[in-house]
Coordinates of C-alpha atoms and ligand atoms in Angstrom, one line a residue:
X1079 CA -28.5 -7.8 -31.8
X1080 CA -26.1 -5.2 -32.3
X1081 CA -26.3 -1.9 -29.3
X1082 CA -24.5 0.9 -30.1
X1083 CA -21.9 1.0 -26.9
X1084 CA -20.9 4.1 -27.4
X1085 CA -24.3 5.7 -26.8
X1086 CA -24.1 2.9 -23.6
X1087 CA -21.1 4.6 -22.2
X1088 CA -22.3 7.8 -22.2
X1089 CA -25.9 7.0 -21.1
X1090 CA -26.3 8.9 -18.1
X1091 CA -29.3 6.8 -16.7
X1092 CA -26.9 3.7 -16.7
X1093 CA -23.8 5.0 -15.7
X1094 CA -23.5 8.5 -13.6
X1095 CA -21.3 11.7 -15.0
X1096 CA -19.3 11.8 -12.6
X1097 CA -18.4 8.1 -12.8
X1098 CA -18.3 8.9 -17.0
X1099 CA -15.6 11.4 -16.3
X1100 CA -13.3 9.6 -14.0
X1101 CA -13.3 7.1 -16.3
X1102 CA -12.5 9.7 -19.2
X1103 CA -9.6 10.7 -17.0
X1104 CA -8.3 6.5 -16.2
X1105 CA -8.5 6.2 -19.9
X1106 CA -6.6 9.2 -20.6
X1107 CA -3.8 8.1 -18.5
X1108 CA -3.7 4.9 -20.5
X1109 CA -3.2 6.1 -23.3
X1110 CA -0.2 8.3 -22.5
X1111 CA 1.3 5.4 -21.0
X1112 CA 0.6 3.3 -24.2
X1113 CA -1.7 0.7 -21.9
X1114 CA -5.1 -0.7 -23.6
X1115 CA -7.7 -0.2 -21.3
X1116 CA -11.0 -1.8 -21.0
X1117 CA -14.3 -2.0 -18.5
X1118 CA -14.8 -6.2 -17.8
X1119 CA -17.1 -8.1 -16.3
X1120 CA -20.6 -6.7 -14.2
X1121 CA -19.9 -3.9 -15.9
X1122 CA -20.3 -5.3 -19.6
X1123 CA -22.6 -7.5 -18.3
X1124 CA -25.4 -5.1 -16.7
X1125 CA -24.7 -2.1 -19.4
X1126 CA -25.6 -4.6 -22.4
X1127 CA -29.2 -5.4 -19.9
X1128 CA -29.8 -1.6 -20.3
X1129 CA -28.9 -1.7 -16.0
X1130 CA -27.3 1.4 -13.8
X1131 CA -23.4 0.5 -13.2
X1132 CA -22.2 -0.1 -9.4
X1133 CA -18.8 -1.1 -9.9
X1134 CA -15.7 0.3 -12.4
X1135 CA -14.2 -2.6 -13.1
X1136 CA -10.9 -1.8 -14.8
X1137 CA -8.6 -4.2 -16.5
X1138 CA -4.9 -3.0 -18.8
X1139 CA -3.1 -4.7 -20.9
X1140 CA 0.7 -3.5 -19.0
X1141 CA 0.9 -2.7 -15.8
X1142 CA -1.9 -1.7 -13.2
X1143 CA 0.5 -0.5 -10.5
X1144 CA 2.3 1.8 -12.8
X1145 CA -1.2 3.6 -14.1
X1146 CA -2.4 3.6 -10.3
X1147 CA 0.9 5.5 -9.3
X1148 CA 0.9 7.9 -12.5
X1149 CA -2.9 8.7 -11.7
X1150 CA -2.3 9.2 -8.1
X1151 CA 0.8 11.6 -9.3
X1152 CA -1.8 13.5 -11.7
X1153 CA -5.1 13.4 -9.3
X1154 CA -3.8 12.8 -5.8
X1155 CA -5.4 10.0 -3.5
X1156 CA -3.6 6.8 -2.1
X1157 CA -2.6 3.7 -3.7
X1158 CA -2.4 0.0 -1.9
X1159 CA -0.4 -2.1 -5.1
X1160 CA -0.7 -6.2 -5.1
X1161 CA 2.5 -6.5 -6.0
X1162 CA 1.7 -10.5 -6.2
X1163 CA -1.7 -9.7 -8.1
X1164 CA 0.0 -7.2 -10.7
X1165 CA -3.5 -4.9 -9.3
X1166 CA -3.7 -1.9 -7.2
X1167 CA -6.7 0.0 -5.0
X1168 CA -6.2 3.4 -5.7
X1169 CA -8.2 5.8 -2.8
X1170 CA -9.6 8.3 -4.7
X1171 CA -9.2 12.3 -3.4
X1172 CA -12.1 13.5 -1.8
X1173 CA -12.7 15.6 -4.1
X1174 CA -14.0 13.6 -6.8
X1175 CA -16.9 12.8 -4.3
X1176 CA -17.4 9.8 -5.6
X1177 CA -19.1 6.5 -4.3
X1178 CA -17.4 3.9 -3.8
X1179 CA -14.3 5.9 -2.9
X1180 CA -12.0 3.7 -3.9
X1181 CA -11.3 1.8 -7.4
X1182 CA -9.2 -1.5 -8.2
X1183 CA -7.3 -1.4 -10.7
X1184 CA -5.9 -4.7 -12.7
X1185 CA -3.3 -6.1 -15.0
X1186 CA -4.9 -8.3 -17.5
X1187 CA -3.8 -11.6 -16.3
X1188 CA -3.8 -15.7 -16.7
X1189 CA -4.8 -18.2 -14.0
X1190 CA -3.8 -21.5 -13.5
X1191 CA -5.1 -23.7 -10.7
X1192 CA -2.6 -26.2 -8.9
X1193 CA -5.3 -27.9 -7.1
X1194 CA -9.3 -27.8 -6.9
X1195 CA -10.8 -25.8 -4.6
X1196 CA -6.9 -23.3 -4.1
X1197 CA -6.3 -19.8 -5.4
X1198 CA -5.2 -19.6 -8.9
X1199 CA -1.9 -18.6 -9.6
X1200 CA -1.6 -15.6 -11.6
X1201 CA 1.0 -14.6 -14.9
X1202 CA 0.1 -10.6 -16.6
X1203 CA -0.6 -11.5 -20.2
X1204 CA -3.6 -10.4 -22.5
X1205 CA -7.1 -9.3 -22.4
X1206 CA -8.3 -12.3 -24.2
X1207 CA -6.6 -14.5 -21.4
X1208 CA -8.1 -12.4 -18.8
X1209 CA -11.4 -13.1 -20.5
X1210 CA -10.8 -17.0 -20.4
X1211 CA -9.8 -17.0 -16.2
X1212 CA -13.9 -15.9 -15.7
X1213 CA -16.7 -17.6 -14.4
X1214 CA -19.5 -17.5 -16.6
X1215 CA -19.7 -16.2 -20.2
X1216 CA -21.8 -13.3 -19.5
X1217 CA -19.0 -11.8 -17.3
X1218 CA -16.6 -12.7 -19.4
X1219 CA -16.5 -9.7 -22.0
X1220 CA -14.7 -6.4 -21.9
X1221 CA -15.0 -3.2 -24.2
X1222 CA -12.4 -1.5 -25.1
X1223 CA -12.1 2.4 -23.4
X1224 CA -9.2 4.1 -25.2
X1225 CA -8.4 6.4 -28.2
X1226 CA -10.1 5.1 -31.5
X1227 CA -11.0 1.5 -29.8
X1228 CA -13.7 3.5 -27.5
X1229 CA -16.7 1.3 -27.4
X1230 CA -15.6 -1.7 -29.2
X1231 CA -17.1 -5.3 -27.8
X1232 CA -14.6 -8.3 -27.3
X1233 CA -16.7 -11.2 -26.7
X1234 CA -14.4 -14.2 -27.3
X1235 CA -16.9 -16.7 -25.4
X1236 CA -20.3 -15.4 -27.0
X1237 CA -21.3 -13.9 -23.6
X1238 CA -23.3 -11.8 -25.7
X1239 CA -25.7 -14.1 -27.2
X1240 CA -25.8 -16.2 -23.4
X1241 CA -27.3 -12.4 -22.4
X1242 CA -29.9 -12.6 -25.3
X1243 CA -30.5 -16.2 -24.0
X1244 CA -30.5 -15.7 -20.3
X1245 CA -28.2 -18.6 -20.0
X1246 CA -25.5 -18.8 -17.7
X1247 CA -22.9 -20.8 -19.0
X1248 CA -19.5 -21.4 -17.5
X1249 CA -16.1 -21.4 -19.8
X1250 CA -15.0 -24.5 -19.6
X1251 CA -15.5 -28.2 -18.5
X1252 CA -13.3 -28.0 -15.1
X1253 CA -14.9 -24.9 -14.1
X1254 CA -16.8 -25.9 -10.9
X1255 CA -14.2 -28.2 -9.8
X1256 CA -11.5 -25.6 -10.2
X1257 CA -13.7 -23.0 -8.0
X1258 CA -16.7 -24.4 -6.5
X1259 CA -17.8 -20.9 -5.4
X1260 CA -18.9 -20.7 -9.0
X1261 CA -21.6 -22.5 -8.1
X1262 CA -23.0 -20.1 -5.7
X1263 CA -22.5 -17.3 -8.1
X1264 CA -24.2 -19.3 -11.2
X1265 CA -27.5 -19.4 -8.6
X1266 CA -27.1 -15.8 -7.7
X1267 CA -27.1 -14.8 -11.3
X1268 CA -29.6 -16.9 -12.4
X1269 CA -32.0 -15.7 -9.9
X1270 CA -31.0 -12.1 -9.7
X1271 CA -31.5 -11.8 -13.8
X1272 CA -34.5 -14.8 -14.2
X1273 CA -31.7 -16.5 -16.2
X1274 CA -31.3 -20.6 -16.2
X1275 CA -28.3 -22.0 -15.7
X1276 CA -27.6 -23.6 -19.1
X1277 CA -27.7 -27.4 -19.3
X1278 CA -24.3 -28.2 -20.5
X1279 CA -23.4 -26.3 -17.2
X1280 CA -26.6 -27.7 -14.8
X1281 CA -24.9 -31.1 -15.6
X1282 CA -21.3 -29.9 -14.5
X1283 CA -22.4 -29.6 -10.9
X1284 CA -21.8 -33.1 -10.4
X1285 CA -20.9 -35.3 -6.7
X1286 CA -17.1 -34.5 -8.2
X1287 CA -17.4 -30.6 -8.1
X1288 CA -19.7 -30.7 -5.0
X1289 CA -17.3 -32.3 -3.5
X1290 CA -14.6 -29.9 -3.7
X1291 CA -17.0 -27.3 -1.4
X1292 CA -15.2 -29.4 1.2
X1293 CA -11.7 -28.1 0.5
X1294 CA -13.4 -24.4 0.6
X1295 CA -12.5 -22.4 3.3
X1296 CA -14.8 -20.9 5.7
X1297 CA -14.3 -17.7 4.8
X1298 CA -14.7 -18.1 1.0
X1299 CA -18.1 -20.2 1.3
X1300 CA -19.3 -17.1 3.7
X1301 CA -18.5 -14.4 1.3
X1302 CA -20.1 -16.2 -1.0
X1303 CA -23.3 -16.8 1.0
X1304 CA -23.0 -13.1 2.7
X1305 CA -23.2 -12.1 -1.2
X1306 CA -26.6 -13.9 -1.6
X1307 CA -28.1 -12.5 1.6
X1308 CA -27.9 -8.9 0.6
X1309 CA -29.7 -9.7 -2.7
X1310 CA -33.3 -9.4 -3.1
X1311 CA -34.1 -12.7 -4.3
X1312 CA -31.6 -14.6 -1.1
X1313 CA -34.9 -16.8 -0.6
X1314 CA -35.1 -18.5 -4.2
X1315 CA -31.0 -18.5 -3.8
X1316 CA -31.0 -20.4 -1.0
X1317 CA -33.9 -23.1 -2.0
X1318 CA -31.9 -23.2 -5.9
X1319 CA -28.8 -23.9 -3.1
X1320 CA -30.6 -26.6 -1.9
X1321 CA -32.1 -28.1 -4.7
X1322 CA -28.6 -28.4 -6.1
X1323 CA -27.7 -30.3 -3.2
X1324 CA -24.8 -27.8 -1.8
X1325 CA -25.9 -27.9 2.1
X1326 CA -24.4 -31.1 3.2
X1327 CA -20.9 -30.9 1.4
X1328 CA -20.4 -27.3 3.0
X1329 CA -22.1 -28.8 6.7
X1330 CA -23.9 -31.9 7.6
X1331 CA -26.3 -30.2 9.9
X1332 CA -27.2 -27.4 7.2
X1333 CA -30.8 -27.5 6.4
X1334 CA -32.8 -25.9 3.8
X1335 CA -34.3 -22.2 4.2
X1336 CA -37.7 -22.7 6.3
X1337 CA -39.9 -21.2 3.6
X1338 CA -42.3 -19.4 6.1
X1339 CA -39.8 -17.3 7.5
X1340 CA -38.9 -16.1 3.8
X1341 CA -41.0 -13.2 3.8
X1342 CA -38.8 -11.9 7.1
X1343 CA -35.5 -11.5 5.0
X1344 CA -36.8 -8.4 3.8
X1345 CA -35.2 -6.3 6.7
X1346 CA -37.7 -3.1 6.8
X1347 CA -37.5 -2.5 10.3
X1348 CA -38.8 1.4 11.4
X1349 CA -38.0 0.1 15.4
X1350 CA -34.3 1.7 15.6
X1351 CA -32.6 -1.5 15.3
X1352 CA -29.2 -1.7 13.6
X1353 CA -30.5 -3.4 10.3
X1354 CA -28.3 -6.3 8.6
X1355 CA -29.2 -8.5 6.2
X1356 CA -26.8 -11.1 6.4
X1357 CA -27.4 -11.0 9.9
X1358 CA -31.1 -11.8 9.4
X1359 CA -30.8 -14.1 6.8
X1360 CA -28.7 -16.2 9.0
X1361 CA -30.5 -16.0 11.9
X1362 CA -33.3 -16.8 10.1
X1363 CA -31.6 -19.6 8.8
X1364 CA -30.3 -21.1 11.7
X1365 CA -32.2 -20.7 14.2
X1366 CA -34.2 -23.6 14.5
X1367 CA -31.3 -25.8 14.7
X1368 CA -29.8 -27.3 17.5
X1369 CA -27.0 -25.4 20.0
X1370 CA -24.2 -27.9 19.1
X1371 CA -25.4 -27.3 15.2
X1372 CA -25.1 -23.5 15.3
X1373 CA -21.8 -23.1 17.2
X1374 CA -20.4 -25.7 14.5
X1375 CA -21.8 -24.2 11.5
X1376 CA -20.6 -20.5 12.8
X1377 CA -17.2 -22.3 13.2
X1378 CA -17.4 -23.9 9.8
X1379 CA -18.1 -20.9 8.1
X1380 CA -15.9 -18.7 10.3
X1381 CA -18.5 -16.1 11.6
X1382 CA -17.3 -13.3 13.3
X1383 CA -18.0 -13.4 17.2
X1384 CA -21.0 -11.1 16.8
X1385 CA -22.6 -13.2 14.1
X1386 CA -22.1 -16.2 16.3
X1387 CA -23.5 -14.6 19.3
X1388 CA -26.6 -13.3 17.3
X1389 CA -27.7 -16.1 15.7
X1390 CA -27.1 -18.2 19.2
X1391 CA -29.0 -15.2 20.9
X1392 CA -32.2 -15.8 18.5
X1393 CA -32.2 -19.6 18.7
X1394 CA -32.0 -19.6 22.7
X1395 CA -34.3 -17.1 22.7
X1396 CA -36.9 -18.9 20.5
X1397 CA -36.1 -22.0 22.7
X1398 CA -37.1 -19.9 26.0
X1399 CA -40.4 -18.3 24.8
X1400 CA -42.8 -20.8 26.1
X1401 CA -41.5 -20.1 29.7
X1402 CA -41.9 -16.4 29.3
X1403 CA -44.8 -16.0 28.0
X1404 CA -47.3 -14.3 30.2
X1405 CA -44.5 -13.3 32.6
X1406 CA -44.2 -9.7 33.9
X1407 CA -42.6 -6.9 31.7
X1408 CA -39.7 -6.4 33.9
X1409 CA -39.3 -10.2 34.1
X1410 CA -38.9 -9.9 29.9
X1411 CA -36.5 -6.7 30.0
X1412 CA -34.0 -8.9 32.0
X1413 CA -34.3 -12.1 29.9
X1414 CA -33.7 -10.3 26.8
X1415 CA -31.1 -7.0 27.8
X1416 CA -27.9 -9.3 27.1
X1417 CA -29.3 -10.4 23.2
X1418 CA -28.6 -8.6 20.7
X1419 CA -31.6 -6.1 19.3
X1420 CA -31.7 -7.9 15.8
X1421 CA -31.7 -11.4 17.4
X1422 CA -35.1 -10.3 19.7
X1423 CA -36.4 -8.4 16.0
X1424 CA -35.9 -11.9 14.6
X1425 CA -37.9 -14.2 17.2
X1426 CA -40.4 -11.4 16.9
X1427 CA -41.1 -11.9 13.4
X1428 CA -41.3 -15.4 13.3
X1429 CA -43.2 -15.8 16.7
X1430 CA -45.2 -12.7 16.1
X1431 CA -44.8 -12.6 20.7
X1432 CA -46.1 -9.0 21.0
X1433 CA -44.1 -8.5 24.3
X1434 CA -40.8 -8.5 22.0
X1435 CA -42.4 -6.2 20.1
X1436 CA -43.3 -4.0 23.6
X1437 CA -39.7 -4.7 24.8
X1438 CA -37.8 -3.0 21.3
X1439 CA -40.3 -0.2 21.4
X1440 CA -40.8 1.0 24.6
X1441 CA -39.9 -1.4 27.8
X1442 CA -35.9 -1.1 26.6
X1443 CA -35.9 2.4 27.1
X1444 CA -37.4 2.8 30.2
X1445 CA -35.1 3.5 33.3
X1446 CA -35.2 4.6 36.9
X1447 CA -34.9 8.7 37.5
X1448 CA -32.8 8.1 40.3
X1449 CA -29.1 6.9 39.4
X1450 CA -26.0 5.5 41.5
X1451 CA -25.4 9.3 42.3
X1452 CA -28.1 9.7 43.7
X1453 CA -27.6 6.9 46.3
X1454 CA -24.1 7.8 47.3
X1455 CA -25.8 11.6 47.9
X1456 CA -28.5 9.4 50.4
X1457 CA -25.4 8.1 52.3
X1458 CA -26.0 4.7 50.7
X1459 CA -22.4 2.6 51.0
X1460 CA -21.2 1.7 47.3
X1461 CA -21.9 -2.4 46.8
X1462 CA -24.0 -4.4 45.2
X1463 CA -27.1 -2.8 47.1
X1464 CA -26.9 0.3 44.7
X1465 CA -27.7 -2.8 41.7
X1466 CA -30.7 -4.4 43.8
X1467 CA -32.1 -0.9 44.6
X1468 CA -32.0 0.1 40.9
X1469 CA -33.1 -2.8 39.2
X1470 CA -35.9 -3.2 41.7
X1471 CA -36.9 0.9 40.4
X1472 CA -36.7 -0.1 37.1
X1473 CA -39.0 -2.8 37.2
X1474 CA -41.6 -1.0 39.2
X1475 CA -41.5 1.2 36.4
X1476 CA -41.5 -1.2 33.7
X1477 CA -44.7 -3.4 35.6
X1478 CA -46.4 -0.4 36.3
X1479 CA -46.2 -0.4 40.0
X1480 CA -45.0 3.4 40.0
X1481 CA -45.4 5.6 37.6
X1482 CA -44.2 8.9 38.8
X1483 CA -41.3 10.2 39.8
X1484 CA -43.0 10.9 43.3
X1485 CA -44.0 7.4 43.6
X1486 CA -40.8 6.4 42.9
X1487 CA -39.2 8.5 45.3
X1488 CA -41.4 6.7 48.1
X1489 CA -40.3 3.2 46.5
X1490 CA -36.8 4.1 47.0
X1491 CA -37.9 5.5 50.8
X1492 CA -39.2 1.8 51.5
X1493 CA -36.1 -0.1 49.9
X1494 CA -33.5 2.2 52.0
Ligands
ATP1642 P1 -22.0 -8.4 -9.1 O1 -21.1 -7.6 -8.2 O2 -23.1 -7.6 -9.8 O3 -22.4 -9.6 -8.5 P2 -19.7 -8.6 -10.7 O4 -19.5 -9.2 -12.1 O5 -19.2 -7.2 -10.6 O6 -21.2 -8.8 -10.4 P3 -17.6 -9.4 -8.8 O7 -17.8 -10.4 -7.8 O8 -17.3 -8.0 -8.5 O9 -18.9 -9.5 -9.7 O10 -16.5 -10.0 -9.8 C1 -16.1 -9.2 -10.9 C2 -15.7 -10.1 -12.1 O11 -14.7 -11.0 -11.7 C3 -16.9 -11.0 -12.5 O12 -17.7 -10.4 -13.5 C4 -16.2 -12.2 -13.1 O13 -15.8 -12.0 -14.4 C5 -14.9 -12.3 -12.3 N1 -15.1 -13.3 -11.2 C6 -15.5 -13.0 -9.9 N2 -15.5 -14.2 -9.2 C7 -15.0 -15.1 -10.0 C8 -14.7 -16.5 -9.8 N3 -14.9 -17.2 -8.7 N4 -14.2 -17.2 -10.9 C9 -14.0 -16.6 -12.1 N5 -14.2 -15.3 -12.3 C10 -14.7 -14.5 -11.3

């Protein structure tokens, strides 16, 4: 089916006006420095489904650099250039108000790969070869932005008709072996759209290509999987993951997704606790494992100390929760003060222990009137009394032993 692209590009529903003009103003540029220019990738891809744009995703035939410093000459902003990568990041002036604030800008370019698994090595050469370096055919076509080309389709690889198909289908034989993480992507495309990932492909994610996950870094395997957490089907990623057999060759301890804590992923938390996906999804994921498991899985997939500490914070927790049920709430605000909130949110939803829901709510706010000040002005010498005395306020409070500030005032009479 032919769609007129032109009408596409200037479909407000699919891609903003504001984001219309800046492009109007790129391509402008381009064509006074005599550069093709064309939109690539997602952003073919999702205006051919009739979808809203996120990203510009700019590709010229010449020199990226050069446009990014002429357009930051004629506009303003900042520009980082790759020299290595023939791209740039150009900061765009605050005045466009536009989000993202920032755009990349890229040299069409070749990619060869030295070994499975490394970074390609990259020569500036044509559109069509730019094309050729992508992963799957339906983000591998470009339409063409300036002068009388406006709105013309290169589809070299038939992404089109994969689209119409709802096949993902990688370029070429070597694909997965060259860059494993292509296999991650194929499963968050296929369930993102409903596609299938086409046979010919299905049958390329072989022992040989799963083996190269290996050879990944931690980092690249994370971005990958960070990527899946934040979309909304992360669940039916992560069980396609597993079907596919990907766990073991990225960690032998990974296990598959526990299916009943699927529902949870969905962060919609109204509790004032800093919400993140990734984190949850991991947590999620994880915590049912062993300690030794976690910590080598976090180092595996090089999680940030934070990450670590959550998802260790949830699974300890968890572990704990048959000796604390039942105890006091004073005896729960101490346990739990050092985890962090999304770890405790976590256990909550997959325990359903109302006293975790009591302690993000209410018992984690609750705090003694009188404060270290206040000692020192009672002639109280500073030590670790003024901790005791405080701690022993707070959890009169939080057990309901006073609950005034009078009766607390006679509390702290007795404990002087
Ligand atoms: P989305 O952000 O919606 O997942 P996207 O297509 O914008 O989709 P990006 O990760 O921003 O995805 O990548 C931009 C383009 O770069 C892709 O459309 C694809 O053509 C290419 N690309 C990204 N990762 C790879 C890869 N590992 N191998 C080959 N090409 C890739």
């Amino acid at each position: 089916m032919q769609k007129d692209l032109t009408s596409l590009l200037r479909d407000p529903n699919l891609i903003p006006s504001e984001k219309q003009n800046l492009l109007s103003e790129i391509t402008a540029q381009t064509e006074t420095l005599g550069m093709p220019c064309y939109v690539v990738g997602g952003f073919v891809r999702d205006l051919l489904l009739g979808q809203p744009i996120n990203d510009l995703d700019i590709v010229v035939e010449g020199d990226a650099i050069a446009l990014g410093k002429s357009l930051v000459e004629k506009y303003g902003g900042n520009l980082t250039p790759h020299y290595k990568f023939h791209t740039a990041i150009w900061d765009l002036p605050s005045s466009f108000n536009l989000y993202p604030s920032s755009l990349d800008l890229i040299t069409a370019r070749s990619e060869t790969y030295s070994q499975p698994g490394a970074l390609p090595t990259i020569k500036p050469s044509t559109i069509e070869d730019d094309l050729r370096r992508r992963d799957f055919t339906i983000n591998a076509m470009a339409i063409r932005l300036d002068g009388s080309h406006f709105g013309e389709l290169l589809d070299p690889l038939n992404g089109q008709a994969d689209l119409e198909e709802k096949a993902i289908r990688v370029l070429h034989p070597r694909s997965f072996i060259d860059d494993p993480t292509r296999i991650f992507r194929a499963v968050r495309y296929e369930q993102r759209y409903s596609f299938i990932l086409h046979s010919s492909s299905f049958t390329l994610i072989s022992p040989e290509s799963l083996a190269v996950i290996q050879t990944l870094s931690g980092e690249r395997i994370r971005h990958e999987l960070d990527l899946i957490f934040e979309e909304d089907n992360s669940h039916q990623m992560i069980v396609r993951l597993g079907e596919l057999d990907v766990f073991k060759w990225i960690h032998p301890e990974l296990r598959a997704f526990n299916g009943e804590y699927s529902d949870f992923l969905e962060m919609d938390t109204s509790l004032d606790v800093p919400a993140s996906r990734t984190t949850m999804g991991y947590m999620l994921w994880l915590m049912d494992l062993s300690e030794a498991a976690i910590l080598s899985i976090a180092r595996r997939l090089n999680f940030s100390s934070d990450l670590t500490h959550s998802v260790w914070g949830a699974s300890q927790l968890k572990k704990s929760l048959p000796f604390l049920v039942n105890s006091k709430p004073s005896v729960w605000a101490f346990a739990l003060e050092k985890l962090p909130l999304l770890s405790i949110y976590a256990v909550y939803l997959v325990s359903g222990e109302k006293a975790l829901l009591d302690y993000l709510s209410f018992w984690r706010h609750v705090k003694s009137h009188t404060t270290g000040d206040d000692l020192k002005a009672r002639g109280l010498e500073p030590g670790p009394r003024y901790g005791e005395i405080l701690t022993k306020l707070r959890a009169a409070w939080l057990d309901g032993e006073v609950n005034s500030e009078k009766e607390e005032k006679e509390l702290l009479n007795r404990l002087l």
